[in-house]
Short mmCIF file of C-alpha atoms in Angstrom, two decimals:
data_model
loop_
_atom_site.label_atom_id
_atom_site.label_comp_id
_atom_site.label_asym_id
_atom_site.label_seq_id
_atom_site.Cartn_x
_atom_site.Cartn_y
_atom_site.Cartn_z
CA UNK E 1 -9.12 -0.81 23.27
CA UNK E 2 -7.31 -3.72 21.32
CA UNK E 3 -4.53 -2.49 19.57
CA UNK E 4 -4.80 -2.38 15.27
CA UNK E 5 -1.79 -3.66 13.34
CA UNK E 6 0.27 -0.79 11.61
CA UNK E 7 -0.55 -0.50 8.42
CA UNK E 8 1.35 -2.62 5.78
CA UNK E 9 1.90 0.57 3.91
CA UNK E 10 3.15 2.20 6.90
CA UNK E 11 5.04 -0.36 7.93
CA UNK E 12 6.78 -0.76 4.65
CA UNK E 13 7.91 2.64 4.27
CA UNK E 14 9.09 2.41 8.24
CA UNK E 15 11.56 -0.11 7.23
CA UNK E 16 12.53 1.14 3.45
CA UNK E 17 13.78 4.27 4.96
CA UNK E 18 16.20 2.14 7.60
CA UNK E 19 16.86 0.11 4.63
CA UNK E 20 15.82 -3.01 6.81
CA UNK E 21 18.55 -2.86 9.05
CA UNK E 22 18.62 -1.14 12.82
CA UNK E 23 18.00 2.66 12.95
CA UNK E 24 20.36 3.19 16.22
CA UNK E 25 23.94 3.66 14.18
CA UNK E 26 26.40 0.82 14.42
CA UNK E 27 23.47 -1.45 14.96
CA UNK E 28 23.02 -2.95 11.34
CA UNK E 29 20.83 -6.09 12.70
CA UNK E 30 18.61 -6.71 10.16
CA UNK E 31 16.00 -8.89 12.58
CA UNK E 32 13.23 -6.06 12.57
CA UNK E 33 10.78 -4.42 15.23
CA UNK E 34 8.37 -1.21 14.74
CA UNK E 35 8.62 0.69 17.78
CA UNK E 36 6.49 3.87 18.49
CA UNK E 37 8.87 6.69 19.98
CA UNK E 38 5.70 7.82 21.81
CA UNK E 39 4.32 4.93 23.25
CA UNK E 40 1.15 3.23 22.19
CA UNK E 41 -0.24 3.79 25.39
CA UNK E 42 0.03 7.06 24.92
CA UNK E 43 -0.78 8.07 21.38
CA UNK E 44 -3.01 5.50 20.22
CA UNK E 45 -2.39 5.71 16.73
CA UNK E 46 0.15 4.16 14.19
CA UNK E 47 2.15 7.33 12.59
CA UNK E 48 4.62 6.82 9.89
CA UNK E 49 6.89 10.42 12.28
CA UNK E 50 6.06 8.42 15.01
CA UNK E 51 7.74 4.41 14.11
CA UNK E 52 11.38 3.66 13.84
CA UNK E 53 12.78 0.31 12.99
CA UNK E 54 14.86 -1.18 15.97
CA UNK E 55 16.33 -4.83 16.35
CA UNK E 56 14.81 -6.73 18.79
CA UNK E 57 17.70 -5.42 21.64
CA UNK E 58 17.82 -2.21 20.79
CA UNK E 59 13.62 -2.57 21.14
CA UNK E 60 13.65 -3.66 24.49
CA UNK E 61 16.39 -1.38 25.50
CA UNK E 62 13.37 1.78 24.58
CA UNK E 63 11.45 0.38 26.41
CA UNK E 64 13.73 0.16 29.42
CA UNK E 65 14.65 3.41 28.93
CA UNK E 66 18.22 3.18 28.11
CA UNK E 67 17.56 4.65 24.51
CA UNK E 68 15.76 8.10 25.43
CA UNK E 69 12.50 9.25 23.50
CA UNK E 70 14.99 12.63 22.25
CA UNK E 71 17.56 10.18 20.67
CA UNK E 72 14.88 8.53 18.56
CA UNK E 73 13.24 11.63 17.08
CA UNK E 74 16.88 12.26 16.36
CA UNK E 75 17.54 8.87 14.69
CA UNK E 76 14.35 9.24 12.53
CA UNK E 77 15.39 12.75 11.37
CA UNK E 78 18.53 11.32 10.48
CA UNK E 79 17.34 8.41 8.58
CA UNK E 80 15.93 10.58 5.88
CA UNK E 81 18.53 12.95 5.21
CA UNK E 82 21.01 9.35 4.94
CA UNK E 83 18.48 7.91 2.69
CA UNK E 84 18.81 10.75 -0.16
CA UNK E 85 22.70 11.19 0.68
CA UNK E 86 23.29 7.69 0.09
CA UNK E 87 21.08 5.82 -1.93
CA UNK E 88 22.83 4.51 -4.92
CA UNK E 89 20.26 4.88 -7.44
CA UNK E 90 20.73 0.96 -8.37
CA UNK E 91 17.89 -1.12 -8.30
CA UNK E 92 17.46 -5.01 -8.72
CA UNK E 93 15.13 -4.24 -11.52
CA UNK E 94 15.48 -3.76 -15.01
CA UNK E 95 14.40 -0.66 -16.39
CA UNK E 96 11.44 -0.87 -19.31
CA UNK E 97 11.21 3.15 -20.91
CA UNK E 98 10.91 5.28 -17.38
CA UNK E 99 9.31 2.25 -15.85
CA UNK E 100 11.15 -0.69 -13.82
CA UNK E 101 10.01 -4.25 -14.27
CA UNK E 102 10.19 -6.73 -12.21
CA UNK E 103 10.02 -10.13 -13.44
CA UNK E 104 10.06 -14.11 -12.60
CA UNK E 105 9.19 -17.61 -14.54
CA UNK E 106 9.55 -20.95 -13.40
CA UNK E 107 9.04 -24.34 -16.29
CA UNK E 108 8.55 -26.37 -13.47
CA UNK E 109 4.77 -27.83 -12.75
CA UNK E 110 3.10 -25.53 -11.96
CA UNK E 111 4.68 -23.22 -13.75
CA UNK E 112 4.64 -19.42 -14.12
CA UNK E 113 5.12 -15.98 -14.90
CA UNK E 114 5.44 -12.72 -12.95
CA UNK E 115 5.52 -9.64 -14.28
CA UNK E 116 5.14 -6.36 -12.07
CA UNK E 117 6.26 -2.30 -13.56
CA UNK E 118 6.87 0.57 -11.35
CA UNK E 119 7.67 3.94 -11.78
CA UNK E 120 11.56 4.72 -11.77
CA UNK E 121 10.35 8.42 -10.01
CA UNK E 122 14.33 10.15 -10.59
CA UNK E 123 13.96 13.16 -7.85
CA UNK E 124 15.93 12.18 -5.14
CA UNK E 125 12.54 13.36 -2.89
CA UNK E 126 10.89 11.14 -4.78
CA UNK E 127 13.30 7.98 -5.05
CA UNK E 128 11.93 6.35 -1.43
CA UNK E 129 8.37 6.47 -3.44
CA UNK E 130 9.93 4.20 -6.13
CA UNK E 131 11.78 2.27 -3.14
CA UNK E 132 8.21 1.43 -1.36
CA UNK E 133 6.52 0.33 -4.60
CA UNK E 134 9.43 -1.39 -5.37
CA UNK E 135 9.20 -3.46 -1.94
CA UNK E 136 5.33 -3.79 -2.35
CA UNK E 137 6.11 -5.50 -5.73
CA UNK E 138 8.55 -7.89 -4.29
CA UNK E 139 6.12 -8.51 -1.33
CA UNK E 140 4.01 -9.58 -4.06
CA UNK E 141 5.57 -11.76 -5.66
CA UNK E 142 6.70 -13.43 -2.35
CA UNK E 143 2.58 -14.52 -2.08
CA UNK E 144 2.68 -15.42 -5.47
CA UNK E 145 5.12 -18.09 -4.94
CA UNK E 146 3.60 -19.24 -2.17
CA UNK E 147 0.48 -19.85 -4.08
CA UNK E 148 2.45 -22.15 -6.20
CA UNK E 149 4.26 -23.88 -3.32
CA UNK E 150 0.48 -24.87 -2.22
CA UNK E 151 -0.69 -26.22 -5.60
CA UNK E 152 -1.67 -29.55 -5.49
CA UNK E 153 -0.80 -31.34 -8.93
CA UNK E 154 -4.04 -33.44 -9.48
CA UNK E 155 -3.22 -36.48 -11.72
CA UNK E 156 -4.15 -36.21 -15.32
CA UNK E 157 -5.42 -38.72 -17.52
CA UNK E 158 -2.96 -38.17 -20.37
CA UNK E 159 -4.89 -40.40 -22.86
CA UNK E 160 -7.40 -37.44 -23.00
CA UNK E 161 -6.22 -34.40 -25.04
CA UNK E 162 -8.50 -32.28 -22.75
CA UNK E 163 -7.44 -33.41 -19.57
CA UNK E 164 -3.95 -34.80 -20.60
CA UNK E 165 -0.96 -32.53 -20.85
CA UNK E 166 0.86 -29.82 -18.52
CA UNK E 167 -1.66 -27.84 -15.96
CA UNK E 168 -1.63 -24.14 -17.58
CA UNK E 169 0.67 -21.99 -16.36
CA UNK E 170 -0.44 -19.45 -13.80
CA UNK E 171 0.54 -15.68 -14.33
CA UNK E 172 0.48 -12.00 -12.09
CA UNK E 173 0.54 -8.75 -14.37
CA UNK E 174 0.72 -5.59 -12.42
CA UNK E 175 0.28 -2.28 -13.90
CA UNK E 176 0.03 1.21 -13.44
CA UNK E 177 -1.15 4.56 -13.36
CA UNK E 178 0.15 7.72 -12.00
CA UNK E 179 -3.09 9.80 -11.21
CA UNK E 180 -1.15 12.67 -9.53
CA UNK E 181 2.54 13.59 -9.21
CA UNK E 182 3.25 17.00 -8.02
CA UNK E 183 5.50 18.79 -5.45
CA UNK E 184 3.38 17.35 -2.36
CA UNK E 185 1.83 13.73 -3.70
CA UNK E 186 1.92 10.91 -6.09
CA UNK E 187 -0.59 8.57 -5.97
CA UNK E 188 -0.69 5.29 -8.25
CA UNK E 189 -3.19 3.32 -9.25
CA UNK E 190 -2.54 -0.31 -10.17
CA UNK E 191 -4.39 -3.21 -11.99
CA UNK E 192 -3.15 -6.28 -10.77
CA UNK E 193 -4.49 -9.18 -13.10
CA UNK E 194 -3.97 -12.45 -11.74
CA UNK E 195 -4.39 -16.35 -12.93
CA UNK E 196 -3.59 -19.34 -10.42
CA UNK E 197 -3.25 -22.43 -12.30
CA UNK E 198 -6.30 -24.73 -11.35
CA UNK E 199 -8.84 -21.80 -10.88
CA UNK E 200 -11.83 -21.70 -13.48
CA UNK E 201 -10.77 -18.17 -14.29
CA UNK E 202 -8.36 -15.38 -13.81
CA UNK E 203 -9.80 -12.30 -11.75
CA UNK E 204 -8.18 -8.21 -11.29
CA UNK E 205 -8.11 -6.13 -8.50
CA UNK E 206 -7.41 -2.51 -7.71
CA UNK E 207 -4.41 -2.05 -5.70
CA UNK E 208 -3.33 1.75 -4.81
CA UNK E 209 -0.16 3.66 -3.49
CA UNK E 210 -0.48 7.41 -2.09
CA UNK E 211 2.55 9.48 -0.79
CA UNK E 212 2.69 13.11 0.44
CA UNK E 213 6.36 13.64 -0.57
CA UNK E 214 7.58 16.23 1.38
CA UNK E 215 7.90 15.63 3.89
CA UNK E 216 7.55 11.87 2.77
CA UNK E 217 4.82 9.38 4.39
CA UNK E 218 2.35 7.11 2.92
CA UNK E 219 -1.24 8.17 3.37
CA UNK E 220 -3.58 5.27 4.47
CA UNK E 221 -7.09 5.73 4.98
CA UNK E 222 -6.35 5.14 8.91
CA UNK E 223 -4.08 8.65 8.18
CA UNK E 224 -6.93 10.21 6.02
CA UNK E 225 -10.06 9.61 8.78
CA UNK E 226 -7.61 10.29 11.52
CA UNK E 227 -7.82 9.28 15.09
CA UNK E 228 -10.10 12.68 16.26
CA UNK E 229 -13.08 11.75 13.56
CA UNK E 230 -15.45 8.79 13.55
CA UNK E 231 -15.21 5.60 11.26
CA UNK E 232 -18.62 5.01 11.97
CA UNK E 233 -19.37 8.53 10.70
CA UNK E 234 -17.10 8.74 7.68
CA UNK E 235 -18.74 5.00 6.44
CA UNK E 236 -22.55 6.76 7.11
CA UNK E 237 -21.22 9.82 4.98
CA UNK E 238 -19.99 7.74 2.14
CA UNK E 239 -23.22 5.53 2.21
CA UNK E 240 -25.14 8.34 1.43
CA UNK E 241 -22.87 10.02 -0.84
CA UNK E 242 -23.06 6.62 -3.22
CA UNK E 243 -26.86 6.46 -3.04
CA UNK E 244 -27.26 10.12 -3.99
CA UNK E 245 -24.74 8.67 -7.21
CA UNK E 246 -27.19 6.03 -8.45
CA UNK E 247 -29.53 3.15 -7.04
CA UNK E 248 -28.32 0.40 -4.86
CA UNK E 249 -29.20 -2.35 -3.38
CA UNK E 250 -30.05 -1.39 0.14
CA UNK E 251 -28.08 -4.86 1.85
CA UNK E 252 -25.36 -4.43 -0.59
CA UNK E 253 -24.35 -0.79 0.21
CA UNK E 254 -25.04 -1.76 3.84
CA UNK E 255 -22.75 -4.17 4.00
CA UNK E 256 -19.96 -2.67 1.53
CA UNK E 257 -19.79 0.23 3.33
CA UNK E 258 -19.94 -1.14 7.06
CA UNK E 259 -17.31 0.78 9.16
CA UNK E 260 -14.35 -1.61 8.60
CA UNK E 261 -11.29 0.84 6.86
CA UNK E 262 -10.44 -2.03 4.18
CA UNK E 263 -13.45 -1.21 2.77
CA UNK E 264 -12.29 2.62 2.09
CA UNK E 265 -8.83 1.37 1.41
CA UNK E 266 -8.83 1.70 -2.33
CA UNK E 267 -8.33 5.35 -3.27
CA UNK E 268 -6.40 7.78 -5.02
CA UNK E 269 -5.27 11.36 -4.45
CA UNK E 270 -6.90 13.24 -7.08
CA UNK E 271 -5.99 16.88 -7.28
CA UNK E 272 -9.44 18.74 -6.65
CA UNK E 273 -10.16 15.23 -4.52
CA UNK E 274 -10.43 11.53 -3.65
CA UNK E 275 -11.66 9.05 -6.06
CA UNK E 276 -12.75 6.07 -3.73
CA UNK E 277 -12.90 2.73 -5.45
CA UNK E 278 -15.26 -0.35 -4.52
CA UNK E 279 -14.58 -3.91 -5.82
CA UNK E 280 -16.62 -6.14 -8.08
CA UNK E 281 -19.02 -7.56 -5.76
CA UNK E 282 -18.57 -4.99 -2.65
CA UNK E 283 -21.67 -2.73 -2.87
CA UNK E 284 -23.10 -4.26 -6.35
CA UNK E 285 -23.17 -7.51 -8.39
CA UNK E 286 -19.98 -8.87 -10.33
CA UNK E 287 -21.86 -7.63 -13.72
CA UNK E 288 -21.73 -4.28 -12.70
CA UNK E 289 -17.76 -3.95 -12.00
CA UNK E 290 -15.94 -1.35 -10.07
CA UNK E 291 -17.92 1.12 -8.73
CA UNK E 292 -16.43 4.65 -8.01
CA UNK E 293 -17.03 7.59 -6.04
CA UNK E 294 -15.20 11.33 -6.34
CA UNK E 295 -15.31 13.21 -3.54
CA UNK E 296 -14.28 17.22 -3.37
CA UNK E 297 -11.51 17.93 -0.73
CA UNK E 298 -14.34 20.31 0.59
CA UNK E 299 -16.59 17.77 1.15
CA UNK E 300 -14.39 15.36 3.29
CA UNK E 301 -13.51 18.10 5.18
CA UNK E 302 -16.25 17.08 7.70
CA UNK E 303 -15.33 13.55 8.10
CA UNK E 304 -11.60 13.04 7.59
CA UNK E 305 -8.86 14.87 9.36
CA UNK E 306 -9.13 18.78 7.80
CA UNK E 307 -5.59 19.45 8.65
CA UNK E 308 -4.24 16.59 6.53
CA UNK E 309 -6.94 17.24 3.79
CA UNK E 310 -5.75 21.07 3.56
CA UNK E 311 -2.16 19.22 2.87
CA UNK E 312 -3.78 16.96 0.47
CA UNK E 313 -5.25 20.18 -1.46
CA UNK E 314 -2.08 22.08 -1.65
CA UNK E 315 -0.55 21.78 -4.66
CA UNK E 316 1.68 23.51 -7.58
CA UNK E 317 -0.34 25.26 -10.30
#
């Protein structure tokens, strides 16, 4: 079978908790491989328990055997309990209320803004959260820039008041909500509202975040369906579940509910369930927005992975 990439939220977290630098001590590189301590090959699946961060030496030396599979389970234990003993608490961004912003403009053509909050969670099993959504934001605005670097500045005719004058400037709000924070998840739900200078008009999307804090790992909807349950199935199941909701198109749910997992990917943790999210334009016309579907934990039970919906359902009362 060809082999998926690891999931950028999975991925992220992999390398926040090595704090982007080698995970065998004394290492420090900071030029970054995901290795699997059981091999591909073997397990088939990307698992936040199962990926360490290793330089590109200490990579190859896994695979040649001269790091043993024993003293990376060890490294990865140890990587957490460093993480919460020495994190400083600093961050590069301010703090707005009990919210952290992070922010950028430029004057220059084309110019902009950038504006993303985050959630300054204080709990030190919580902190790595705030770390990951922290990164996310920065990998955000990375793209952003690079959507200005590719502008093309048309010429203007600046006789004409309409056409004459500085391009507008383009701007990237995000903001959020926390859905559910407990002792076992937190799962955020973001609005990310975006103009591009040169674009007829500016468009949002639905970005999410879901941890199970302890033990911490981000849950993906690759983690959710799990590698013993079918895609095909779980995209059938949620098919019919939406048509049972309300009317739809027949070729639009088809083909916004094909078995791809980015079309599952937006969803929050809910604490009775999952609220599944479909964009503008995915299973119904632009007109008709975001379309949503709430699921019972019972429900999924026979499609996703029951062991990690029973952790999912655990919570504090």
């Amino acid at each position: 079978m060809s082999r998926p990439a690891i999931p950028a939220e999975i991925r992220r977290a992999v390398l926040v908790e090595a704090g982007h630098r080698c995970a065998i001590p004394r290492c420090g590189q900071t030029e970054l491989d995901v290795h699997h301590i059981i091999p591909w090959e073997t397990c088939q699946k990307h698992e936040y328990f199962n990926l360490i961060a290793l330089c590109p030496i200490c990579h190859r030396r896994a695979h040649n055997g001269e790091i043993d599979r024993k003293s990376l389970q060890q490294y990865k234990e140890n990587l957490s309990r460093e993480f919460n003993k020495n994190d400083s608490g600093i961050f590069e961004a301010e703090i707005v209320e009990i919210r952290r912003r992070i922010t950028e403009s430029n004057e220059e053509i084309p110019s902009y803004t950038f504006q993303f909050d985050f959630p300054d969670f204080q709990k030190a099993v919580e902190r790595i959260i705030s770390r990951n959504i922290e990164a996310w934001g920065y990998e955000l605005l990375t793209e952003f820039r690079e959507m200005q670097d590719n502008y093309i500045d048309y010429p203007r005719d600046e006789s004409d008041p309409e056409l004459g004058g500085p391009p507008p400037k383009s701007t990237l709000v995000g903001t959020y909500d926390v859905l559910r924070r407990d002792q076992k998840i937190i799962s955020v739900r973001y609005n990310i509202d975006r103009y591009y200078t040169g674009a007829a008009h500016g468009g949002r999307t639905t970005r999410v975040q879901n941890f199970i804090a302890r033990p911490f790992r981000p849950v993906t909807i690759e983690s959710l369906i799990g590698s013993g349950n079918s895609l095909s199935d779980f995209a059938t199941f949620i098919r019919q579940s939406l048509a049972q909701e309300r009317r739809y198109d027949p070729e639009w749910l088809a083909r916004g509910t094909a078995p791809r997992f980015e079309n599952f990917s937006i969803f929050n943790i809910e604490k009775y369930g999952i609220l599944f999210t479909f964009s503008e334009y995915q299973i119904d016309c632009f007109a008709a927005g975001e379309q949503h579907l709430r699921l019972s934990f019972h429900e999924l039970k026979t499609v996703c992975d029951e062991n990690v919906i029973n952790e999912l359902a655990s919570y504090d009362l």
